Amino acid sequence: MMKTVYFYILAILIAQTGSIYGDWNKQALELLENAKENPNKENVILLGDHFPSIYNFSKRTEERAFIFQEMTDFLISVPGHARWRIEEMEHEIADPKMHVLDIQSVRRRYLGALVSMPSPETVKALGDYLYDSRGEHKLQSHNHPFSIGSAQILVSLGIRDFPLTGIVYYDMSKLKPAQEWWEAVKAGKKDVSFVGRPEIYRFKEDGSWEMVGKVDAG
């Protein structure tokens, strides 16, 4: 109850703020409220799109960090939060005339926001892309295929015991450990949990998952 009251007091304070940071916060709160009232595909995607803009500021103030956490907690509670982004992305890049750099731009929009949605649904979406070579480019500076891009987002999700750390762009040799990890996860041989969250998930043979326990958040 206290958290809800704080949320609305925060909204009022932000509405009275004229700074650019206040504007970002206000937009985030409006998108969050719209998505909560009607958690359809369009609203959930729009809220997720706001992550890249607020992410850079999320730890600079307590209020902004609170909003960021509210967005994350809500989005991962909505079935489809990752799947819908994948569907829209695939729809947009289906055009055979689309240039590889345009594909990368679309990918950044739809997949990039998933870094802020630690959930088994996000893991499944990204795991399936670890074998996708689309986006390869002869110039190394532009060579970010779906596979290595997805591996980088998996690194950033904060998955406990994930086999990679740091920056994996440009190093295609990093794919094999990520692929082996995903094969074990989707076979139900390795559980998934996220730093800062207690839930432990296990995948089933049909591609679904279940929570099998909890650990101390850390």
PDB file of C-alpha atoms in Angstrom:
ATOM      1  CA  MET A   1       0.000   0.000   0.000  1.00  0.00           C
ATOM      2  CA  MET A   2       2.788   2.411   0.968  1.00  0.00           C
ATOM      3  CA  LYS A   3       4.575   1.649  -2.295  1.00  0.00           C
ATOM      4  CA  THR A   4       1.446   2.540  -4.284  1.00  0.00           C
ATOM      5  CA  VAL A   5       1.055   5.834  -2.419  1.00  0.00           C
ATOM      6  CA  TYR A   6       4.701   6.650  -3.029  1.00  0.00           C
ATOM      7  CA  PHE A   7       4.281   5.867  -6.718  1.00  0.00           C
ATOM      8  CA  TYR A   8       1.507   8.450  -7.130  1.00  0.00           C
ATOM      9  CA  ILE A   9       3.272  11.073  -5.018  1.00  0.00           C
ATOM     10  CA  LEU A  10       6.311  10.541  -7.216  1.00  0.00           C
ATOM     11  CA  ALA A  11       4.182  11.037 -10.335  1.00  0.00           C
ATOM     12  CA  ILE A  12       2.932  14.378  -9.016  1.00  0.00           C
ATOM     13  CA  LEU A  13       6.444  15.569  -8.171  1.00  0.00           C
ATOM     14  CA  ILE A  14       7.769  14.582 -11.577  1.00  0.00           C
ATOM     15  CA  ALA A  15       4.895  16.346 -13.320  1.00  0.00           C
ATOM     16  CA  GLN A  16       6.059  19.538 -11.623  1.00  0.00           C
ATOM     17  CA  THR A  17       9.681  19.071 -12.683  1.00  0.00           C
ATOM     18  CA  GLY A  18      10.900  20.989 -15.721  1.00  0.00           C
ATOM     19  CA  SER A  19      14.210  19.219 -16.255  1.00  0.00           C
ATOM     20  CA  ILE A  20      14.916  16.729 -19.029  1.00  0.00           C
ATOM     21  CA  TYR A  21      15.247  14.019 -16.389  1.00  0.00           C
ATOM     22  CA  GLY A  22      11.788  14.908 -15.105  1.00  0.00           C
ATOM     23  CA  ASP A  23      10.483  14.620 -18.655  1.00  0.00           C
ATOM     24  CA  TRP A  24      11.953  11.134 -19.026  1.00  0.00           C
ATOM     25  CA  ASN A  25      10.427  10.080 -15.725  1.00  0.00           C
ATOM     26  CA  LYS A  26       7.050  11.530 -16.644  1.00  0.00           C
ATOM     27  CA  GLN A  27       7.030   9.692 -19.972  1.00  0.00           C
ATOM     28  CA  ALA A  28       7.974   6.443 -18.273  1.00  0.00           C
ATOM     29  CA  LEU A  29       5.207   6.793 -15.694  1.00  0.00           C
ATOM     30  CA  GLU A  30       2.623   7.578 -18.370  1.00  0.00           C
ATOM     31  CA  LEU A  31       3.652   4.569 -20.441  1.00  0.00           C
ATOM     32  CA  LEU A  32       3.652   2.368 -17.354  1.00  0.00           C
ATOM     33  CA  GLU A  33       0.201   3.501 -16.313  1.00  0.00           C
ATOM     34  CA  ASN A  34      -1.170   2.929 -19.825  1.00  0.00           C
ATOM     35  CA  ALA A  35       0.319  -0.549 -19.960  1.00  0.00           C
ATOM     36  CA  LYS A  36      -1.056  -1.460 -16.553  1.00  0.00           C
ATOM     37  CA  GLU A  37      -4.544  -0.310 -17.523  1.00  0.00           C
ATOM     38  CA  ASN A  38      -4.397  -2.167 -20.840  1.00  0.00           C
ATOM     39  CA  PRO A  39      -1.498  -4.653 -21.039  1.00  0.00           C
ATOM     40  CA  ASN A  40      -1.856  -5.347 -24.749  1.00  0.00           C
ATOM     41  CA  LYS A  41       0.912  -5.932 -27.253  1.00  0.00           C
ATOM     42  CA  GLU A  42       1.197  -2.303 -28.352  1.00  0.00           C
ATOM     43  CA  ASN A  43       1.372  -0.817 -24.857  1.00  0.00           C
ATOM     44  CA  VAL A  44       3.809  -3.408 -23.561  1.00  0.00           C
ATOM     45  CA  ILE A  45       6.150  -2.868 -26.513  1.00  0.00           C
ATOM     46  CA  LEU A  46       5.984   0.919 -26.139  1.00  0.00           C
ATOM     47  CA  LEU A  47       6.858   0.651 -22.461  1.00  0.00           C
ATOM     48  CA  GLY A  48       9.779  -1.616 -23.275  1.00  0.00           C
ATOM     49  CA  ASP A  49      10.968   0.835 -25.922  1.00  0.00           C
ATOM     50  CA  HIS A  50      11.396   3.446 -23.199  1.00  0.00           C
ATOM     51  CA  PHE A  51      14.040   1.383 -21.405  1.00  0.00           C
ATOM     52  CA  PRO A  52      16.993   2.559 -23.530  1.00  0.00           C
ATOM     53  CA  SER A  53      16.120   6.197 -22.838  1.00  0.00           C
ATOM     54  CA  ILE A  54      15.628   5.861 -19.093  1.00  0.00           C
ATOM     55  CA  TYR A  55      18.327   3.233 -18.530  1.00  0.00           C
ATOM     56  CA  ASN A  56      21.200   5.721 -18.708  1.00  0.00           C
ATOM     57  CA  PHE A  57      19.628   7.748 -15.924  1.00  0.00           C
ATOM     58  CA  SER A  58      18.135   4.938 -13.842  1.00  0.00           C
ATOM     59  CA  LYS A  59      20.768   4.967 -11.094  1.00  0.00           C
ATOM     60  CA  ARG A  60      21.301   8.703 -10.829  1.00  0.00           C
ATOM     61  CA  THR A  61      18.381   9.306  -8.471  1.00  0.00           C
ATOM     62  CA  GLU A  62      16.360   7.167  -6.125  1.00  0.00           C
ATOM     63  CA  GLU A  63      13.171   8.148  -7.937  1.00  0.00           C
ATOM     64  CA  ARG A  64      14.478   7.120 -11.317  1.00  0.00           C
ATOM     65  CA  ALA A  65      15.744   3.799 -10.013  1.00  0.00           C
ATOM     66  CA  PHE A  66      12.317   3.192  -8.479  1.00  0.00           C
ATOM     67  CA  ILE A  67      10.572   3.857 -11.801  1.00  0.00           C
ATOM     68  CA  PHE A  68      12.990   1.589 -13.617  1.00  0.00           C
ATOM     69  CA  GLN A  69      12.301  -1.219 -11.154  1.00  0.00           C
ATOM     70  CA  GLU A  70       8.537  -0.694 -11.476  1.00  0.00           C
ATOM     71  CA  MET A  71       8.831  -0.994 -15.254  1.00  0.00           C
ATOM     72  CA  THR A  72      10.896  -4.163 -15.029  1.00  0.00           C
ATOM     73  CA  ASP A  73       8.667  -5.852 -12.445  1.00  0.00           C
ATOM     74  CA  PHE A  74       5.534  -5.091 -14.427  1.00  0.00           C
ATOM     75  CA  LEU A  75       6.860  -6.101 -17.834  1.00  0.00           C
ATOM     76  CA  ILE A  76       8.215  -9.486 -16.794  1.00  0.00           C
ATOM     77  CA  SER A  77       4.857 -10.247 -15.171  1.00  0.00           C
ATOM     78  CA  VAL A  78       3.085  -9.937 -18.545  1.00  0.00           C
ATOM     79  CA  PRO A  79       3.105 -13.098 -20.699  1.00  0.00           C
ATOM     80  CA  GLY A  80       4.318 -12.025 -24.127  1.00  0.00           C
ATOM     81  CA  HIS A  81       6.705  -9.273 -23.007  1.00  0.00           C
ATOM     82  CA  ALA A  82       9.568 -10.871 -24.960  1.00  0.00           C
ATOM     83  CA  ARG A  83       7.600 -12.882 -27.522  1.00  0.00           C
ATOM     84  CA  TRP A  84       5.710  -9.824 -28.766  1.00  0.00           C
ATOM     85  CA  ARG A  85       8.944  -7.943 -29.379  1.00  0.00           C
ATOM     86  CA  ILE A  86      10.287 -10.894 -31.366  1.00  0.00           C
ATOM     87  CA  GLU A  87       7.125 -11.095 -33.462  1.00  0.00           C
ATOM     88  CA  GLU A  88       7.207  -7.401 -34.326  1.00  0.00           C
ATOM     89  CA  MET A  89      10.909  -7.495 -35.115  1.00  0.00           C
ATOM     90  CA  GLU A  90      10.544 -10.455 -37.449  1.00  0.00           C
ATOM     91  CA  HIS A  91       7.630  -8.747 -39.172  1.00  0.00           C
ATOM     92  CA  GLU A  92       9.693  -5.629 -39.852  1.00  0.00           C
ATOM     93  CA  ILE A  93      12.808  -7.396 -41.113  1.00  0.00           C
ATOM     94  CA  ALA A  94      10.861  -9.754 -43.383  1.00  0.00           C
ATOM     95  CA  ASP A  95      11.393  -7.313 -46.253  1.00  0.00           C
ATOM     96  CA  PRO A  96      14.082  -8.965 -48.445  1.00  0.00           C
ATOM     97  CA  LYS A  97      15.255  -5.519 -49.590  1.00  0.00           C
ATOM     98  CA  MET A  98      16.172  -4.419 -46.087  1.00  0.00           C
ATOM     99  CA  HIS A  99      19.879  -3.565 -45.780  1.00  0.00           C
ATOM    100  CA  VAL A 100      21.941  -5.345 -43.135  1.00  0.00           C
ATOM    101  CA  LEU A 101      22.495  -2.085 -41.248  1.00  0.00           C
ATOM    102  CA  ASP A 102      18.754  -1.445 -41.181  1.00  0.00           C
ATOM    103  CA  ILE A 103      18.257  -4.939 -39.795  1.00  0.00           C
ATOM    104  CA  GLN A 104      20.703  -4.116 -37.026  1.00  0.00           C
ATOM    105  CA  SER A 105      18.810  -0.939 -36.194  1.00  0.00           C
ATOM    106  CA  VAL A 106      15.515  -2.815 -35.922  1.00  0.00           C
ATOM    107  CA  ARG A 107      17.193  -5.499 -33.857  1.00  0.00           C
ATOM    108  CA  ARG A 108      18.596  -2.937 -31.432  1.00  0.00           C
ATOM    109  CA  ARG A 109      15.110  -1.583 -30.846  1.00  0.00           C
ATOM    110  CA  TYR A 110      13.359  -4.851 -30.201  1.00  0.00           C
ATOM    111  CA  LEU A 111      16.080  -6.994 -28.640  1.00  0.00           C
ATOM    112  CA  GLY A 112      18.020  -4.264 -26.845  1.00  0.00           C
ATOM    113  CA  ALA A 113      15.200  -3.584 -24.382  1.00  0.00           C
ATOM    114  CA  LEU A 114      15.213  -7.239 -23.318  1.00  0.00           C
ATOM    115  CA  VAL A 115      18.374  -6.589 -21.310  1.00  0.00           C
ATOM    116  CA  SER A 116      16.056  -4.997 -18.736  1.00  0.00           C
ATOM    117  CA  MET A 117      13.602  -7.918 -18.629  1.00  0.00           C
ATOM    118  CA  PRO A 118      15.206 -10.782 -16.688  1.00  0.00           C
ATOM    119  CA  SER A 119      12.762 -13.639 -17.190  1.00  0.00           C
ATOM    120  CA  PRO A 120      12.651 -17.180 -18.589  1.00  0.00           C
ATOM    121  CA  GLU A 121      10.614 -15.851 -21.516  1.00  0.00           C
ATOM    122  CA  THR A 122      13.454 -13.475 -22.374  1.00  0.00           C
ATOM    123  CA  VAL A 123      16.025 -16.254 -22.012  1.00  0.00           C
ATOM    124  CA  LYS A 124      14.053 -18.465 -24.400  1.00  0.00           C
ATOM    125  CA  ALA A 125      13.726 -15.686 -26.972  1.00  0.00           C
ATOM    126  CA  LEU A 126      17.439 -14.914 -26.910  1.00  0.00           C
ATOM    127  CA  GLY A 127      18.551 -18.526 -26.669  1.00  0.00           C
ATOM    128  CA  ASP A 128      16.776 -19.341 -29.907  1.00  0.00           C
ATOM    129  CA  TYR A 129      18.759 -16.586 -31.646  1.00  0.00           C
ATOM    130  CA  LEU A 130      22.177 -17.905 -30.634  1.00  0.00           C
ATOM    131  CA  TYR A 131      22.329 -19.807 -33.938  1.00  0.00           C
ATOM    132  CA  ASP A 132      21.034 -16.970 -36.135  1.00  0.00           C
ATOM    133  CA  SER A 133      23.652 -15.547 -38.508  1.00  0.00           C
ATOM    134  CA  ARG A 134      21.493 -12.736 -39.898  1.00  0.00           C
ATOM    135  CA  GLY A 135      23.195  -9.391 -39.616  1.00  0.00           C
ATOM    136  CA  GLU A 136      26.642 -10.618 -40.542  1.00  0.00           C
ATOM    137  CA  HIS A 137      28.675  -7.958 -42.328  1.00  0.00           C
ATOM    138  CA  LYS A 138      32.036  -7.994 -44.086  1.00  0.00           C
ATOM    139  CA  LEU A 139      33.139  -4.966 -42.065  1.00  0.00           C
ATOM    140  CA  GLN A 140      34.077  -6.064 -38.548  1.00  0.00           C
ATOM    141  CA  SER A 141      32.793  -2.801 -37.088  1.00  0.00           C
ATOM    142  CA  HIS A 142      29.312  -3.681 -38.374  1.00  0.00           C
ATOM    143  CA  ASN A 143      29.502  -7.438 -37.869  1.00  0.00           C
ATOM    144  CA  HIS A 144      26.946  -7.952 -35.118  1.00  0.00           C
ATOM    145  CA  PRO A 145      24.831 -10.935 -36.195  1.00  0.00           C
ATOM    146  CA  PHE A 146      21.783 -11.882 -34.181  1.00  0.00           C
ATOM    147  CA  SER A 147      23.720 -14.721 -32.585  1.00  0.00           C
ATOM    148  CA  ILE A 148      26.477 -12.700 -30.934  1.00  0.00           C
ATOM    149  CA  GLY A 149      24.097  -9.831 -30.165  1.00  0.00           C
ATOM    150  CA  SER A 150      21.825 -12.221 -28.300  1.00  0.00           C
ATOM    151  CA  ALA A 151      24.798 -13.640 -26.413  1.00  0.00           C
ATOM    152  CA  GLN A 152      25.736 -10.129 -25.303  1.00  0.00           C
ATOM    153  CA  ILE A 153      22.240  -9.445 -23.989  1.00  0.00           C
ATOM    154  CA  LEU A 154      22.245 -12.766 -22.128  1.00  0.00           C
ATOM    155  CA  VAL A 155      25.498 -11.679 -20.475  1.00  0.00           C
ATOM    156  CA  SER A 156      23.893  -8.413 -19.409  1.00  0.00           C
ATOM    157  CA  LEU A 157      20.737 -10.055 -18.001  1.00  0.00           C
ATOM    158  CA  GLY A 158      22.583 -11.041 -14.851  1.00  0.00           C
ATOM    159  CA  ILE A 159      22.012 -14.785 -15.185  1.00  0.00           C
ATOM    160  CA  ARG A 160      23.665 -16.691 -12.384  1.00  0.00           C
ATOM    161  CA  ASP A 161      26.446 -19.005 -13.597  1.00  0.00           C
ATOM    162  CA  PHE A 162      26.197 -17.879 -17.208  1.00  0.00           C
ATOM    163  CA  PRO A 163      29.398 -19.002 -18.986  1.00  0.00           C
ATOM    164  CA  LEU A 164      30.298 -15.583 -20.436  1.00  0.00           C
ATOM    165  CA  THR A 165      31.139 -12.216 -18.911  1.00  0.00           C
ATOM    166  CA  GLY A 166      32.025  -8.760 -20.158  1.00  0.00           C
ATOM    167  CA  ILE A 167      31.972  -7.747 -23.817  1.00  0.00           C
ATOM    168  CA  VAL A 168      31.513 -10.554 -26.340  1.00  0.00           C
ATOM    169  CA  TYR A 169      30.949  -8.484 -29.494  1.00  0.00           C
ATOM    170  CA  TYR A 170      33.374  -9.234 -32.335  1.00  0.00           C
ATOM    171  CA  ASP A 171      34.402 -12.548 -30.750  1.00  0.00           C
ATOM    172  CA  MET A 172      32.418 -15.293 -32.441  1.00  0.00           C
ATOM    173  CA  SER A 173      34.295 -17.940 -30.430  1.00  0.00           C
ATOM    174  CA  LYS A 174      32.150 -16.877 -27.479  1.00  0.00           C
ATOM    175  CA  LEU A 175      29.085 -18.366 -29.124  1.00  0.00           C
ATOM    176  CA  LYS A 176      29.866 -22.002 -28.420  1.00  0.00           C
ATOM    177  CA  PRO A 177      29.828 -21.725 -24.601  1.00  0.00           C
ATOM    178  CA  ALA A 178      26.573 -19.758 -24.802  1.00  0.00           C
ATOM    179  CA  GLN A 179      25.026 -22.312 -27.161  1.00  0.00           C
ATOM    180  CA  GLU A 180      26.073 -25.217 -24.944  1.00  0.00           C
ATOM    181  CA  TRP A 181      24.590 -23.446 -21.936  1.00  0.00           C
ATOM    182  CA  TRP A 182      21.293 -22.899 -23.768  1.00  0.00           C
ATOM    183  CA  GLU A 183      21.129 -26.531 -24.881  1.00  0.00           C
ATOM    184  CA  ALA A 184      21.487 -27.633 -21.260  1.00  0.00           C
ATOM    185  CA  VAL A 185      18.893 -25.102 -20.095  1.00  0.00           C
ATOM    186  CA  LYS A 186      16.208 -25.968 -22.630  1.00  0.00           C
ATOM    187  CA  ALA A 187      16.773 -29.676 -21.949  1.00  0.00           C
ATOM    188  CA  GLY A 188      15.995 -29.038 -18.289  1.00  0.00           C
ATOM    189  CA  LYS A 189      19.516 -29.996 -17.195  1.00  0.00           C
ATOM    190  CA  LYS A 190      20.439 -26.540 -15.943  1.00  0.00           C
ATOM    191  CA  ASP A 191      18.244 -24.130 -14.010  1.00  0.00           C
ATOM    192  CA  VAL A 192      18.006 -20.379 -14.592  1.00  0.00           C
ATOM    193  CA  SER A 193      17.977 -17.594 -12.029  1.00  0.00           C
ATOM    194  CA  PHE A 194      18.915 -13.931 -12.061  1.00  0.00           C
ATOM    195  CA  VAL A 195      21.098 -11.860  -9.774  1.00  0.00           C
ATOM    196  CA  GLY A 196      18.879  -9.776  -7.521  1.00  0.00           C
ATOM    197  CA  ARG A 197      15.895 -12.085  -7.924  1.00  0.00           C
ATOM    198  CA  PRO A 198      15.150 -15.214  -5.885  1.00  0.00           C
ATOM    199  CA  GLU A 199      13.162 -17.300  -8.371  1.00  0.00           C
ATOM    200  CA  ILE A 200      14.742 -20.407  -9.902  1.00  0.00           C
ATOM    201  CA  TYR A 201      13.269 -21.632 -13.201  1.00  0.00           C
ATOM    202  CA  ARG A 202      13.545 -24.923 -15.055  1.00  0.00           C
ATOM    203  CA  PHE A 203      12.593 -25.465 -18.686  1.00  0.00           C
ATOM    204  CA  LYS A 204      10.461 -28.378 -19.849  1.00  0.00           C
ATOM    205  CA  GLU A 205      10.727 -30.411 -23.032  1.00  0.00           C
ATOM    206  CA  ASP A 206       7.814 -28.544 -24.613  1.00  0.00           C
ATOM    207  CA  GLY A 207       9.623 -25.201 -24.247  1.00  0.00           C
ATOM    208  CA  SER A 208       7.626 -23.986 -21.274  1.00  0.00           C
ATOM    209  CA  TRP A 209       9.120 -23.469 -17.821  1.00  0.00           C
ATOM    210  CA  GLU A 210       8.231 -23.586 -14.161  1.00  0.00           C
ATOM    211  CA  MET A 211       9.556 -22.092 -10.966  1.00  0.00           C
ATOM    212  CA  VAL A 212      11.262 -24.846  -8.987  1.00  0.00           C
ATOM    213  CA  GLY A 213      12.543 -22.941  -5.989  1.00  0.00           C
ATOM    214  CA  LYS A 214      14.066 -19.764  -4.634  1.00  0.00           C
ATOM    215  CA  VAL A 215      17.482 -18.538  -3.605  1.00  0.00           C
ATOM    216  CA  ASP A 216      18.487 -15.548  -1.556  1.00  0.00           C
ATOM    217  CA  ALA A 217      18.487 -12.472  -3.799  1.00  0.00           C
ATOM    218  CA  GLY A 218      22.027 -11.369  -4.465  1.00  0.00           C
TER     219      GLY A 218
END
